[in-house]
PDB file of C-alpha atoms in Angstrom:
ATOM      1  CA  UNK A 128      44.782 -14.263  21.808  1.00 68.00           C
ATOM      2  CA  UNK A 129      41.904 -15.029  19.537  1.00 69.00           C
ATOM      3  CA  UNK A 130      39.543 -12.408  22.191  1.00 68.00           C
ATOM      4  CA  UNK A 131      41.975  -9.658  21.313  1.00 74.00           C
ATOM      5  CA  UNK A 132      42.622  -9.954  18.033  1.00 77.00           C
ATOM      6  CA  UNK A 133      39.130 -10.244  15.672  1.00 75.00           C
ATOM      7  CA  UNK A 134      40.682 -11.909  12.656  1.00 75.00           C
ATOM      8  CA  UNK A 135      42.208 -14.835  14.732  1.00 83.00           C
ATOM      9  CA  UNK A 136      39.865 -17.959  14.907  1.00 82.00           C
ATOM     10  CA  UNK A 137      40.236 -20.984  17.189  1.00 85.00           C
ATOM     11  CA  UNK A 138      40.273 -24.612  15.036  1.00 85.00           C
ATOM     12  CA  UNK A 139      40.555 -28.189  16.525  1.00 87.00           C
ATOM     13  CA  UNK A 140      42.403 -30.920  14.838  1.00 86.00           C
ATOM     14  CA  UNK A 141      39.623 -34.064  15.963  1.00 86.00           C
ATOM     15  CA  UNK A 142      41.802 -36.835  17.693  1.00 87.00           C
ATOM     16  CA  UNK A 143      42.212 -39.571  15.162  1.00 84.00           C
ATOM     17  CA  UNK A 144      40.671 -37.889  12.333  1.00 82.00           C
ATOM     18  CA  UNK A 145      44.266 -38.228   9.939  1.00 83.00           C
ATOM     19  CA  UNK A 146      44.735 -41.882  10.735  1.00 82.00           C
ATOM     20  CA  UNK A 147      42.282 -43.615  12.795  1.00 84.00           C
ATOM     21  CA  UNK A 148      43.825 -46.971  13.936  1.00 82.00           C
ATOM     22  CA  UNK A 149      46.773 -45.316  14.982  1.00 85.00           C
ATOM     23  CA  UNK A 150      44.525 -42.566  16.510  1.00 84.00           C
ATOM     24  CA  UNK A 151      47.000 -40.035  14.773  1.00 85.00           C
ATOM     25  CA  UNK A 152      46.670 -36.994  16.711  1.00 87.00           C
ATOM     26  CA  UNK A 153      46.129 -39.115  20.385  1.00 89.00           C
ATOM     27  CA  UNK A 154      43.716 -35.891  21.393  1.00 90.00           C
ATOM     28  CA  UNK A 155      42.390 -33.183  20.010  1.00 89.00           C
ATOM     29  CA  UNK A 156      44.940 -30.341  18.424  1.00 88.00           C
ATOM     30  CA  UNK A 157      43.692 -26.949  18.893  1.00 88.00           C
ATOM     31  CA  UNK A 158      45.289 -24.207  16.750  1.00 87.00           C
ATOM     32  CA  UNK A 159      44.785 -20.660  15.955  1.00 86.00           C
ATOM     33  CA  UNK A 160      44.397 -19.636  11.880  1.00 85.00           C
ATOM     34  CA  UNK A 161      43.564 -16.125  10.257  1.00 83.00           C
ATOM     35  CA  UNK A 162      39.896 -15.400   8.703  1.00 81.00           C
ATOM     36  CA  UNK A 163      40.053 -15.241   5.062  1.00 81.00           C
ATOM     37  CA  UNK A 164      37.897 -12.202   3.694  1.00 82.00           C
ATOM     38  CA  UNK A 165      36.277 -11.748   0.243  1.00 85.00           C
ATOM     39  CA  UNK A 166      37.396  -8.188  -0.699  1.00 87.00           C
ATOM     40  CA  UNK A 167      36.141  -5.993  -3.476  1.00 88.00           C
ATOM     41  CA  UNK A 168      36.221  -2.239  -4.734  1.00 88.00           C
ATOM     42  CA  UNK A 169      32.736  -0.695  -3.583  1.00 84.00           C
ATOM     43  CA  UNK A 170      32.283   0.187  -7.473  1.00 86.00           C
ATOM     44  CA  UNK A 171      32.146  -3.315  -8.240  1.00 88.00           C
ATOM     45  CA  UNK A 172      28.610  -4.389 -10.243  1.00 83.00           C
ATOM     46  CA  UNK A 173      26.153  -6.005  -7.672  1.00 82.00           C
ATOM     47  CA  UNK A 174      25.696  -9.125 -10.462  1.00 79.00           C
ATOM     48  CA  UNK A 175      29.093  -9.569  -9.887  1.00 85.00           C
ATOM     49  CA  UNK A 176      29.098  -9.453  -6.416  1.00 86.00           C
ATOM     50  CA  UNK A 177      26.272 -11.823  -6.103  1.00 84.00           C
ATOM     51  CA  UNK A 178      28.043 -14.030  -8.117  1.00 84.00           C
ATOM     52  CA  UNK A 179      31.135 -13.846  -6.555  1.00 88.00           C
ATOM     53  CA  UNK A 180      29.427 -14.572  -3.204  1.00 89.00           C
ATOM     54  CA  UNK A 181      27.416 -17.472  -4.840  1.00 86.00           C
ATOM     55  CA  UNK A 182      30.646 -18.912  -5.969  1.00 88.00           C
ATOM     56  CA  UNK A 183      32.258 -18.344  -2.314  1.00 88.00           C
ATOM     57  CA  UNK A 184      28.877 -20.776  -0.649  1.00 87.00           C
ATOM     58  CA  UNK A 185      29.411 -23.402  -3.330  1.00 87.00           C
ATOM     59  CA  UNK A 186      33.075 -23.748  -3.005  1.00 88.00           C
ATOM     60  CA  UNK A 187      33.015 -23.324   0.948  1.00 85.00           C
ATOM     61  CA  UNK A 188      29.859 -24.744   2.226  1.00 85.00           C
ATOM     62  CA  UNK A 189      30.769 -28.237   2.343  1.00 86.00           C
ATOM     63  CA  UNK A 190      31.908 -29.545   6.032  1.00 84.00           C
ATOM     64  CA  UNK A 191      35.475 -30.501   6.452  1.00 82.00           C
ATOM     65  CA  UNK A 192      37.605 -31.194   9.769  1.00 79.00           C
ATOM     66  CA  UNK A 193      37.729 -27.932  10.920  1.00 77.00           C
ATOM     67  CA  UNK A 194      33.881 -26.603  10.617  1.00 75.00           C
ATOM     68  CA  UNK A 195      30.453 -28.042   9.774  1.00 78.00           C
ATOM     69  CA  UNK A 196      28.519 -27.608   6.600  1.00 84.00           C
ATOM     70  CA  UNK A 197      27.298 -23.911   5.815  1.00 81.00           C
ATOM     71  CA  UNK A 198      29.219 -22.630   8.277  1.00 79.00           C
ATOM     72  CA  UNK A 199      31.056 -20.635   5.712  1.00 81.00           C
ATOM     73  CA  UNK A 200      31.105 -18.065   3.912  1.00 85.00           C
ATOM     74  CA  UNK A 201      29.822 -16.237   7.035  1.00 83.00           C
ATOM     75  CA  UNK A 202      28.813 -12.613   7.130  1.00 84.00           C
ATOM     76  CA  UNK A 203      31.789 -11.405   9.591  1.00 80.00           C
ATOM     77  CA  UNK A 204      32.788  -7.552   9.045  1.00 69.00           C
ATOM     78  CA  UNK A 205      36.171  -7.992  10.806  1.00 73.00           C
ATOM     79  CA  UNK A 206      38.131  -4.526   9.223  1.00 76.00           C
ATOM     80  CA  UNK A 207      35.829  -3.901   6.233  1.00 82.00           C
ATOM     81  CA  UNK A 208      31.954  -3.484   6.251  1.00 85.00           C
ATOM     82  CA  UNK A 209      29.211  -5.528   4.241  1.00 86.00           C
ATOM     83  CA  UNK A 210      28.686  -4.172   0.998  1.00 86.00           C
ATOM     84  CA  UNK A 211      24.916  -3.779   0.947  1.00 85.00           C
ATOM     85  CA  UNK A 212      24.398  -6.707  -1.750  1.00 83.00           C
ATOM     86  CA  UNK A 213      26.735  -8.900   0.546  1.00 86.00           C
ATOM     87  CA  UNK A 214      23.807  -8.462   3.441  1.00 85.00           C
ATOM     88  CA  UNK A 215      21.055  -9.299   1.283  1.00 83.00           C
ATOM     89  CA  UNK A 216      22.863 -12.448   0.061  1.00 85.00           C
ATOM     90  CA  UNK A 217      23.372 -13.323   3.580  1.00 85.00           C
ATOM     91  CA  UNK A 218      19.662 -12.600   4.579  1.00 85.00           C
ATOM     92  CA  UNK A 219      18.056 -13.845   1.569  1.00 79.00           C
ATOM     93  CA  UNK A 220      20.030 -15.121  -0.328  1.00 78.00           C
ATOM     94  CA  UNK A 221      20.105 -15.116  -4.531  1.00 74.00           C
ATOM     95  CA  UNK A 222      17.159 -12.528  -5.795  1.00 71.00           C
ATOM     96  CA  UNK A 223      14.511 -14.871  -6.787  1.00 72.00           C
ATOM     97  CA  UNK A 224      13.907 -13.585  -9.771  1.00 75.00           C
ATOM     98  CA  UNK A 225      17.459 -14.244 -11.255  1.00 73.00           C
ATOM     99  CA  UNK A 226      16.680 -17.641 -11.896  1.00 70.00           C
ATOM    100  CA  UNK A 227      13.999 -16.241 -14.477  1.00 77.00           C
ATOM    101  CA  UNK A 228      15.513 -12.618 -15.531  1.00 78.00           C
ATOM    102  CA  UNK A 229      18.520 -11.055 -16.631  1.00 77.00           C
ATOM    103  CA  UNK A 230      20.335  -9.383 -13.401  1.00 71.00           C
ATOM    104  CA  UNK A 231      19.647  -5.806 -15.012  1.00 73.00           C
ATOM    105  CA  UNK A 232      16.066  -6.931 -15.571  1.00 79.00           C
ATOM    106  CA  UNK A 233      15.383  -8.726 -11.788  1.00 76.00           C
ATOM    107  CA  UNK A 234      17.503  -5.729 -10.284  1.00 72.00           C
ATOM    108  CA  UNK A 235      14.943  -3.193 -11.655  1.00 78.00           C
ATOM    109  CA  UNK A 236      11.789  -5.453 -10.904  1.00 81.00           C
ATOM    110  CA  UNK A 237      13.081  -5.971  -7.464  1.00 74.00           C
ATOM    111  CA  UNK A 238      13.527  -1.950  -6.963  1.00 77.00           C
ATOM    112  CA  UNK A 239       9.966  -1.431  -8.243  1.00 83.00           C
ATOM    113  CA  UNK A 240       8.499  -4.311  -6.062  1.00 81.00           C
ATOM    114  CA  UNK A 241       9.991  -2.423  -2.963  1.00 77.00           C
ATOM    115  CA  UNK A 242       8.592   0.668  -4.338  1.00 82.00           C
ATOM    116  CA  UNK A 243       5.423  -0.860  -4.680  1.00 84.00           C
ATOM    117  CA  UNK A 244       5.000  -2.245  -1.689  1.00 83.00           C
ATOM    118  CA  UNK A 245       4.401   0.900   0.345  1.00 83.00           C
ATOM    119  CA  UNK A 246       2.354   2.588  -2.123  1.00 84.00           C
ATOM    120  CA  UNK A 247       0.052  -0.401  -1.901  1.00 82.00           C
ATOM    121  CA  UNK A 248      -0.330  -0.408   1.464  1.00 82.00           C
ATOM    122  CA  UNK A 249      -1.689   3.423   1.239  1.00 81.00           C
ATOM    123  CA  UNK A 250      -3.826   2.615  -1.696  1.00 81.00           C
ATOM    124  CA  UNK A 251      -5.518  -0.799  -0.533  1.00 81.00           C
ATOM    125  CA  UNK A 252      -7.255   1.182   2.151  1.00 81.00           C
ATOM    126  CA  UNK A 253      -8.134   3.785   0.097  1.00 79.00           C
ATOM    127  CA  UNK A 254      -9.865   1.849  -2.820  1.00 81.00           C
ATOM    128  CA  UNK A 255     -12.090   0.397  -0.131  1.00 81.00           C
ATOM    129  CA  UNK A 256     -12.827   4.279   1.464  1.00 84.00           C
ATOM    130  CA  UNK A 257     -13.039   5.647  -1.922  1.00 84.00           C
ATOM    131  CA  UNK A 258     -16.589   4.262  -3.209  1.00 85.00           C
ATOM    132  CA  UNK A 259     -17.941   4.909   0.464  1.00 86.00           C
ATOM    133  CA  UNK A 260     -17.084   8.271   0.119  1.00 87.00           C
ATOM    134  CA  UNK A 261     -18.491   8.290  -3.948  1.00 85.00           C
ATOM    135  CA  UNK A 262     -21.516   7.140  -2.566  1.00 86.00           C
ATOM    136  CA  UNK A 263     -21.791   9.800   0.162  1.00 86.00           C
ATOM    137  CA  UNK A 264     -21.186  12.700  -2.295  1.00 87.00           C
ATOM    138  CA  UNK A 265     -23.952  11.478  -4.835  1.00 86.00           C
ATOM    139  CA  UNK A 266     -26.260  10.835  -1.946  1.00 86.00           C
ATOM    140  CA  UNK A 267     -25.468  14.480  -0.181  1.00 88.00           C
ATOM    141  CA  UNK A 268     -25.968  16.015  -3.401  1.00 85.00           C
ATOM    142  CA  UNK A 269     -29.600  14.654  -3.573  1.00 86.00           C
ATOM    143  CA  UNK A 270     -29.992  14.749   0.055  1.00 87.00           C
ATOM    144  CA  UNK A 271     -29.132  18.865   0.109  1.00 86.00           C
ATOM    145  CA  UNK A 272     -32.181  19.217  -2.523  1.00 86.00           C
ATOM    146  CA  UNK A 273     -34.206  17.511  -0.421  1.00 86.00           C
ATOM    147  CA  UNK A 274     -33.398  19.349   2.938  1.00 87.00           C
ATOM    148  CA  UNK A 275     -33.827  22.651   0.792  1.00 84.00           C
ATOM    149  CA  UNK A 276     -37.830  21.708  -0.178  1.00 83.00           C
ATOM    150  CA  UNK A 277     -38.150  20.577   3.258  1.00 83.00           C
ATOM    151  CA  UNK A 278     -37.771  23.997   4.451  1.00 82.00           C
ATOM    152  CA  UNK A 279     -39.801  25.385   2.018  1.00 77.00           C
ATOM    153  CA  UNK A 280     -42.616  23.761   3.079  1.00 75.00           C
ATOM    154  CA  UNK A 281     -42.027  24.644   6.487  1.00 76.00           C
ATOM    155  CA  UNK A 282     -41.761  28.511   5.550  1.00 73.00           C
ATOM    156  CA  UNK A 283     -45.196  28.303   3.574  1.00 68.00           C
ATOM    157  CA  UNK A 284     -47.132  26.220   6.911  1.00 68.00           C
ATOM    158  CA  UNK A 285     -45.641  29.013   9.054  1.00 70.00           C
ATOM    159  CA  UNK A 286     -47.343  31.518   6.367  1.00 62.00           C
ATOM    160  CA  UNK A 287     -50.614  33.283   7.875  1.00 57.00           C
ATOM    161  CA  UNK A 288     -53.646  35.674   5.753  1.00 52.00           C
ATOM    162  CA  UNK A 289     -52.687  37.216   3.424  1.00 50.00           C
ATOM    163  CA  UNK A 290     -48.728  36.729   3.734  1.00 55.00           C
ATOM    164  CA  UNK A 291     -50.112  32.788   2.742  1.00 57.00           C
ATOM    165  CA  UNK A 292     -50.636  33.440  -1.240  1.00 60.00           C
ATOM    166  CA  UNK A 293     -47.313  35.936  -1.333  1.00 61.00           C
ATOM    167  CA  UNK A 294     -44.800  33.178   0.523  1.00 66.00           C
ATOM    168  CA  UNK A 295     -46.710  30.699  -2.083  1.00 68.00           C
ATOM    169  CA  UNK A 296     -46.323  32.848  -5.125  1.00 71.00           C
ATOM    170  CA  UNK A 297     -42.433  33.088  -4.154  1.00 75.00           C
ATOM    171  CA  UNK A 298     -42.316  29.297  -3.044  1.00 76.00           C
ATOM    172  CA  UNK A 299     -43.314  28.653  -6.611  1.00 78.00           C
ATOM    173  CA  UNK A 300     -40.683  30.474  -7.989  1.00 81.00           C
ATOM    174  CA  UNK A 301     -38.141  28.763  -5.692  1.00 81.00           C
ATOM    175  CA  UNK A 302     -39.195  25.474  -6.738  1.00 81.00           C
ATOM    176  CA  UNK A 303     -38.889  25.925 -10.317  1.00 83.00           C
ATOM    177  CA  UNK A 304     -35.368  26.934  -9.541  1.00 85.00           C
ATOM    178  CA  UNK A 305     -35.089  23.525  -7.558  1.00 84.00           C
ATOM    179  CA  UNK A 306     -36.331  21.465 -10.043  1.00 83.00           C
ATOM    180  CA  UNK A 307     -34.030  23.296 -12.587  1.00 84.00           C
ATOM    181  CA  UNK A 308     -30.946  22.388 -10.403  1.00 84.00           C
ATOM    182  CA  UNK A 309     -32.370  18.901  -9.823  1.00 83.00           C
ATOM    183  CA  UNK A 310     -33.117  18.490 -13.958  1.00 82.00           C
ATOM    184  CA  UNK A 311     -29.368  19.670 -14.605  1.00 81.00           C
ATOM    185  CA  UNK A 312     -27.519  18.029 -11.982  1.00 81.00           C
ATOM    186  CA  UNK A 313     -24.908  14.822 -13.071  1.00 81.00           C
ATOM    187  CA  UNK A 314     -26.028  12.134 -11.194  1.00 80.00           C
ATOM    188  CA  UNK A 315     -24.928   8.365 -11.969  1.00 82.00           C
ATOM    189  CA  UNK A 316     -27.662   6.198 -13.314  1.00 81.00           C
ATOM    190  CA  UNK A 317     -26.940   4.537 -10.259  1.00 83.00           C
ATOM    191  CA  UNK A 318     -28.660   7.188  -8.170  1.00 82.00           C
ATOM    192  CA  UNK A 319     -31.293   8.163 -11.274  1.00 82.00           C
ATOM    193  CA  UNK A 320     -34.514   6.970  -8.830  1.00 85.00           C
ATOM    194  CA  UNK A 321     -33.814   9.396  -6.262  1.00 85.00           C
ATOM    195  CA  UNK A 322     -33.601  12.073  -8.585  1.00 82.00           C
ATOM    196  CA  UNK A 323     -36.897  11.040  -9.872  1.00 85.00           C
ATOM    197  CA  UNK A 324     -38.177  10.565  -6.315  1.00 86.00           C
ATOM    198  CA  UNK A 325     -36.976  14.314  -5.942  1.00 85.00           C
ATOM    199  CA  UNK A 326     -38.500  15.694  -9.063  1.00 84.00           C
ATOM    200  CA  UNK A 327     -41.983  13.657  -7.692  1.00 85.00           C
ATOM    201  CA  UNK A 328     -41.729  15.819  -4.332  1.00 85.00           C
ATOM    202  CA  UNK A 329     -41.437  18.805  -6.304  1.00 82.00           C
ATOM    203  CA  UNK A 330     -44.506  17.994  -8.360  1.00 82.00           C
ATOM    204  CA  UNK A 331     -46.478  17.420  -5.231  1.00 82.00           C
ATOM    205  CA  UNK A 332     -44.885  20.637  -2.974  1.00 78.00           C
ATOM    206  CA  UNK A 333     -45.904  23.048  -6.146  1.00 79.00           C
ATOM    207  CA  UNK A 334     -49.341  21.463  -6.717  1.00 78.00           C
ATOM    208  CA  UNK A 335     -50.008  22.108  -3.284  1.00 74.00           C
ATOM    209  CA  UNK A 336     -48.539  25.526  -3.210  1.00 74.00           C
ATOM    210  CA  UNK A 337     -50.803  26.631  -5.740  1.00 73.00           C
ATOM    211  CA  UNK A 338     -53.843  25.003  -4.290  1.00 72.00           C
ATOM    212  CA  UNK A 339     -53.245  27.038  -0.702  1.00 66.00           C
ATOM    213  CA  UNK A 340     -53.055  29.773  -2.688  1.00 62.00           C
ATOM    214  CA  UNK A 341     -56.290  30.122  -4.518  1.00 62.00           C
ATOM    215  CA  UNK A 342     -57.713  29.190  -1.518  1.00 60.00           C
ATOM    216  CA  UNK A 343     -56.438  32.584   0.184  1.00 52.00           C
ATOM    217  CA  UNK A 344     -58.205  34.599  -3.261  1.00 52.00           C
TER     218      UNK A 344
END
């Protein structure tokens, strides 16, 4: 009986548990009873619901003859579902923060900490790229100055004759252009000494630019 039909429950009567020196009932009685279900419109406020449900454990938690303690309210969808609130109370129980916070207040904070949550877990990972990445970029910038006077060296030790005081004449010009870029570009005090270590290079590169070229006069 109780296997076919879901709302049907099997209790037993303890032997002796109404009278015990006269051991009234000689042996255990077992009967069948109907499950009792907390019903409400699915419009109903969740503070009310949670109270409703945290009125339902106080009142029915205790043991008695026919089950143990906290073995109701239970969450058993027999012919209507769990309300969404009813399976948080069940899993959780009472919002934490209700014992500190209006309901409208801990509702919202609890929404914002589930919100939060995920968004965290994207942005932990990227504060800890992000000033990897900041260094990178101011370094590069430097870096790309540097890899640009490095090949204008190269061009002017590849220069021969008379071809030597032209490339150097136009290596000049390139440099002031580079040092120009360098002397204008927004660089973080941070990463001020290897601007000046740039600027230095450039010094150096032009002074010995125009030394190879009145050599060649």
């Amino acid at each position: 009986m109780v296997a076919l039909y879901p709302f049907l429950t099997k209790v037993v009567v303890p032997r002796g548990v109404t009278d015990i020196g006269k051991d009234r009932p000689p042996t255990d009685v077992v009967l069948i009873a109907t499950k009792a279900s907390l019903v409400v419109r699915n419009n109903l406020h969740p503070a009310i619901q949670y109270l409703l449900l945290n009125a339902a454990r106080e009142i029915h938690s205790a043991p008695s003859i026919f089950h143990h303690a906290n073995q109701f309210p239970a969450p058993e969808a027999i012919d209507i579902p769990l309300s969404s609130e009813a399976q948080r109370f069940y899993k959780s129980g009472l919002p934490f923060l209700n014992d500190y916070f209006p309901f409208w207040m801990a509702a919202l904070i609890g929404k914002l900490i589930i919100l939060l949550i995920p968004i965290l877990g994207v942005l932990y990972p990227m504060m800890r790229f992000l000033p990897r990445f900041y260094d990178w970029l101011m370094r590069s910038k430097i870096l790309q100055m540097y890899g640009e006077l490095r090949l204008l060296e190269g061009e002017l030790a590849n220069a021969r004759g008379r071809d030597r005081k032209l490339h150097a004449n136009e290596m000049i010009v390139r440099l002031d252009r580079l040092e120009e870029q360098a002397n204008h570009a927004r660089i973080p005090v941070a990463y001020a000494s290897m601007l000046y270590n740039l600027r230095d290079h450039i010094d150096m590169v032009r002074k010995a630019l125009k030394k190879h070229a009145d050599k060649v006069d």
